[in-house]
mmCIF file of C-alpha atoms in Angstrom:
data_model
loop_
_atom_site.group_PDB
_atom_site.id
_atom_site.type_symbol
_atom_site.label_atom_id
_atom_site.label_comp_id
_atom_site.label_asym_id
_atom_site.label_seq_id
_atom_site.Cartn_x
_atom_site.Cartn_y
_atom_site.Cartn_z
ATOM 1 C CA MET E 30 -0.097 -0.099 -0.217
ATOM 2 C CA LYS E 31 1.199 3.595 -0.991
ATOM 3 C CA ALA E 32 2.030 6.392 1.758
ATOM 4 C CA LYS E 33 -1.114 8.181 -0.253
ATOM 5 C CA GLU E 34 -3.276 5.385 0.128
ATOM 6 C CA ILE E 35 -2.442 5.113 4.107
ATOM 7 C CA GLU E 36 -3.271 8.699 4.384
ATOM 8 C CA GLU E 37 -6.525 8.086 2.377
ATOM 9 C CA MET E 38 -7.735 5.320 4.604
ATOM 10 C CA TYR E 39 -6.225 5.921 7.995
ATOM 11 C CA GLY E 40 -5.459 9.756 8.063
ATOM 12 C CA ILE E 41 -2.039 8.828 8.793
ATOM 13 C CA SER E 42 0.197 11.734 6.247
ATOM 14 C CA SER E 43 3.261 10.205 4.523
ATOM 15 C CA GLN E 44 5.033 13.400 7.032
ATOM 16 C CA LYS E 45 3.916 11.417 9.539
ATOM 17 C CA ILE E 46 5.283 7.923 8.560
ATOM 18 C CA LYS E 47 8.735 10.049 7.726
ATOM 19 C CA ASP E 48 8.475 11.141 11.711
ATOM 20 C CA TYR E 49 7.522 8.022 12.655
ATOM 21 C CA LYS E 50 10.500 6.809 10.882
ATOM 22 C CA LYS E 51 13.005 9.677 11.498
ATOM 23 C CA ALA E 52 12.377 9.215 15.393
ATOM 24 C CA GLY E 53 12.715 5.375 15.385
ATOM 25 C CA VAL E 54 9.569 4.209 15.822
ATOM 26 C CA PHE E 55 8.684 2.741 12.820
ATOM 27 C CA SER E 56 10.896 0.751 9.987
ATOM 28 C CA SER E 57 9.734 -1.293 7.564
ATOM 29 C CA ALA E 58 11.963 -4.057 6.256
ATOM 30 C CA SER E 59 9.413 -5.225 4.186
ATOM 31 C CA ALA E 60 8.539 -2.157 2.024
ATOM 32 C CA THR E 61 9.417 -2.385 -1.243
ATOM 33 C CA SER E 62 10.054 0.977 -3.680
ATOM 34 C CA ASN E 63 9.582 0.699 -7.601
ATOM 35 C CA GLY E 64 11.579 4.378 -7.450
ATOM 36 C CA LYS E 65 9.296 6.518 -6.804
ATOM 37 C CA ALA E 66 6.980 5.482 -3.545
ATOM 38 C CA ILE E 67 7.203 3.319 -1.340
ATOM 39 C CA ASP E 68 4.751 0.106 -1.332
ATOM 40 C CA TYR E 69 4.398 -0.743 2.695
ATOM 41 C CA SER E 70 2.956 -4.147 3.642
ATOM 42 C CA ALA E 71 -0.198 -4.816 5.438
ATOM 43 C CA GLU E 72 2.102 -5.516 8.371
ATOM 44 C CA ASP E 73 3.657 -2.088 7.891
ATOM 45 C CA VAL E 74 0.056 -0.835 8.004
ATOM 46 C CA GLU E 75 -1.073 -2.250 11.100
ATOM 47 C CA THR E 76 2.431 -1.092 13.115
ATOM 48 C CA LEU E 77 1.500 3.114 11.482
ATOM 49 C CA VAL E 78 -2.410 2.354 12.858
ATOM 50 C CA LYS E 79 -0.861 1.412 16.570
ATOM 51 C CA ILE E 80 1.219 3.721 16.247
ATOM 52 C CA ASN E 81 -0.803 6.324 15.270
ATOM 53 C CA VAL E 82 -4.018 5.290 17.663
ATOM 54 C CA LEU E 83 -1.122 5.308 20.502
ATOM 55 C CA GLY E 84 -0.155 9.011 19.476
ATOM 56 C CA LYS E 85 -3.014 10.246 19.527
ATOM 57 C CA ALA E 86 -4.302 8.500 22.682
ATOM 58 C CA GLY E 87 -1.460 10.625 24.025
ATOM 59 C CA LEU E 88 1.524 8.862 23.932
ATOM 60 C CA THR E 89 4.502 10.980 23.242
ATOM 61 C CA ILE E 90 6.905 9.044 20.710
ATOM 62 C CA LYS E 91 9.145 8.065 23.585
ATOM 63 C CA ASP E 92 6.037 6.321 25.564
ATOM 64 C CA ILE E 93 5.497 4.769 22.640
ATOM 65 C CA GLY E 94 9.037 3.341 21.540
ATOM 66 C CA GLU E 95 8.780 1.633 25.223
ATOM 67 C CA VAL E 96 5.441 -0.097 24.239
ATOM 68 C CA GLN E 97 7.300 -1.768 21.552
ATOM 69 C CA ASN E 98 10.174 -2.407 23.246
ATOM 70 C CA GLY E 99 8.345 -3.949 25.722
ATOM 71 C CA GLU E 100 9.514 -1.394 28.353
ATOM 72 C CA CYS E 101 6.211 -0.096 29.389
ATOM 73 C CA ASN E 102 2.796 -1.521 28.538
ATOM 74 C CA VAL E 103 -0.193 -0.007 27.352
ATOM 75 C CA ASP E 104 -2.486 -0.340 30.059
ATOM 76 C CA GLY E 105 0.325 1.018 32.373
ATOM 77 C CA SER E 106 0.684 3.667 30.031
ATOM 78 C CA ALA E 107 -3.647 4.400 30.080
ATOM 79 C CA GLU E 108 -3.067 4.366 33.082
ATOM 80 C CA PHE E 109 -0.566 7.091 33.943
ATOM 81 C CA LEU E 110 -2.660 9.176 30.977
ATOM 82 C CA ARG E 111 -5.695 9.030 33.122
ATOM 83 C CA GLN E 112 -4.244 9.804 36.231
ATOM 84 C CA ASN E 113 -2.402 13.027 34.937
ATOM 85 C CA SER E 114 -5.733 13.683 32.777
ATOM 86 C CA LYS E 115 -7.339 14.251 36.373
ATOM 87 C CA ASP E 116 -5.025 15.889 38.135
ATOM 88 C CA GLU E 117 -4.835 18.635 35.287
ATOM 89 C CA ILE E 118 -8.773 18.908 35.382
ATOM 90 C CA LYS E 119 -8.622 19.137 38.871
ATOM 91 C CA ALA E 120 -5.929 22.121 38.876
ATOM 92 C CA ARG E 121 -7.926 23.683 36.163
ATOM 93 C CA ILE E 122 -11.036 23.601 37.972
ATOM 94 C CA LEU E 123 -9.414 24.494 41.169
ATOM 95 C CA SER E 124 -7.462 27.683 38.866
ATOM 96 C CA LEU E 125 -11.049 28.713 37.226
ATOM 97 C CA TYR E 126 -12.826 28.523 40.863
ATOM 98 C CA LYS E 127 -10.582 30.546 42.679
ATOM 99 C CA ASP E 128 -10.864 33.218 39.624
ATOM 100 C CA LYS E 129 -14.668 33.155 39.672
ATOM 101 C CA ASP E 130 -14.980 36.853 41.008
ATOM 102 C CA LYS E 131 -12.919 38.012 38.276
ATOM 103 C CA TYR E 132 -14.982 36.006 35.409
ATOM 104 C CA LYS E 133 -17.921 37.307 37.576
ATOM 105 C CA LYS E 134 -16.473 40.923 37.234
ATOM 106 C CA MET E 135 -15.771 40.429 33.296
ATOM 107 C CA ALA E 136 -19.322 39.024 32.461
ATOM 108 C CA GLU E 137 -20.949 42.132 34.378
ATOM 109 C CA ALA E 138 -18.599 44.328 32.505
ATOM 110 C CA ALA E 139 -19.261 43.027 29.769
ATOM 111 C CA TRP E 140 -22.944 42.854 30.208
ATOM 112 C CA ASN E 141 -23.293 46.787 31.200
ATOM 113 C CA ARG E 142 -21.385 47.518 28.065
ATOM 114 C CA ALA E 143 -23.764 45.893 25.982
ATOM 115 C CA ARG E 144 -26.543 47.571 27.513
ATOM 116 C CA TYR E 145 -25.078 50.879 27.302
ATOM 117 C CA GLU E 146 -23.980 50.118 23.705
ATOM 118 C CA PHE E 147 -27.986 48.970 22.879
ATOM 119 C CA SER E 148 -29.214 52.515 25.109
ATOM 120 C CA TYR E 149 -27.123 54.784 23.476
ATOM 121 C CA LYS E 150 -28.307 53.433 19.827
ATOM 122 C CA GLU E 151 -31.578 53.292 20.811
ATOM 123 C CA ILE E 152 -31.499 57.543 22.019
ATOM 124 C CA ALA E 153 -29.376 58.479 18.753
ATOM 125 C CA LYS E 154 -32.094 56.532 16.398
ATOM 126 C CA ARG E 155 -35.272 58.872 18.574
ATOM 127 C CA ALA E 156 -33.148 61.701 17.966
ATOM 128 C CA ILE E 157 -32.935 61.678 14.562
ATOM 129 C CA GLY E 158 -36.490 59.640 13.891
ATOM 130 C CA LEU E 159 -35.005 56.639 12.751
ATOM 131 C CA ASP E 160 -37.422 54.895 15.284
ATOM 132 C CA ARG E 161 -40.632 55.595 13.259
#
């Protein structure tokens, strides 16, 4: 399968494939080249899809390499990501909660500006007789 076909079917661009090769998480011993485009085997495509899924799940290239080398398992990485995500969400919620008064004041100021602008426009329309 050519890189263009992989991109069309799986959304993995040829640049992404090059990045995976450069990072050392993908190499293909079975790929053949006709001088123009590389033809990847079904096994290569399966590997690319797995790498891409792990990347979309939030694993770094380093993590993906560790999973491939058996240094780290997917379940452990997924749990790590899940816990970090929970911690990040909690921290963000606390930050928003601490700043709630500031956001409330900003919303009130925006509302007051909008009311003022509306009132000003209505007065202007009436003054020049456009409200009829």
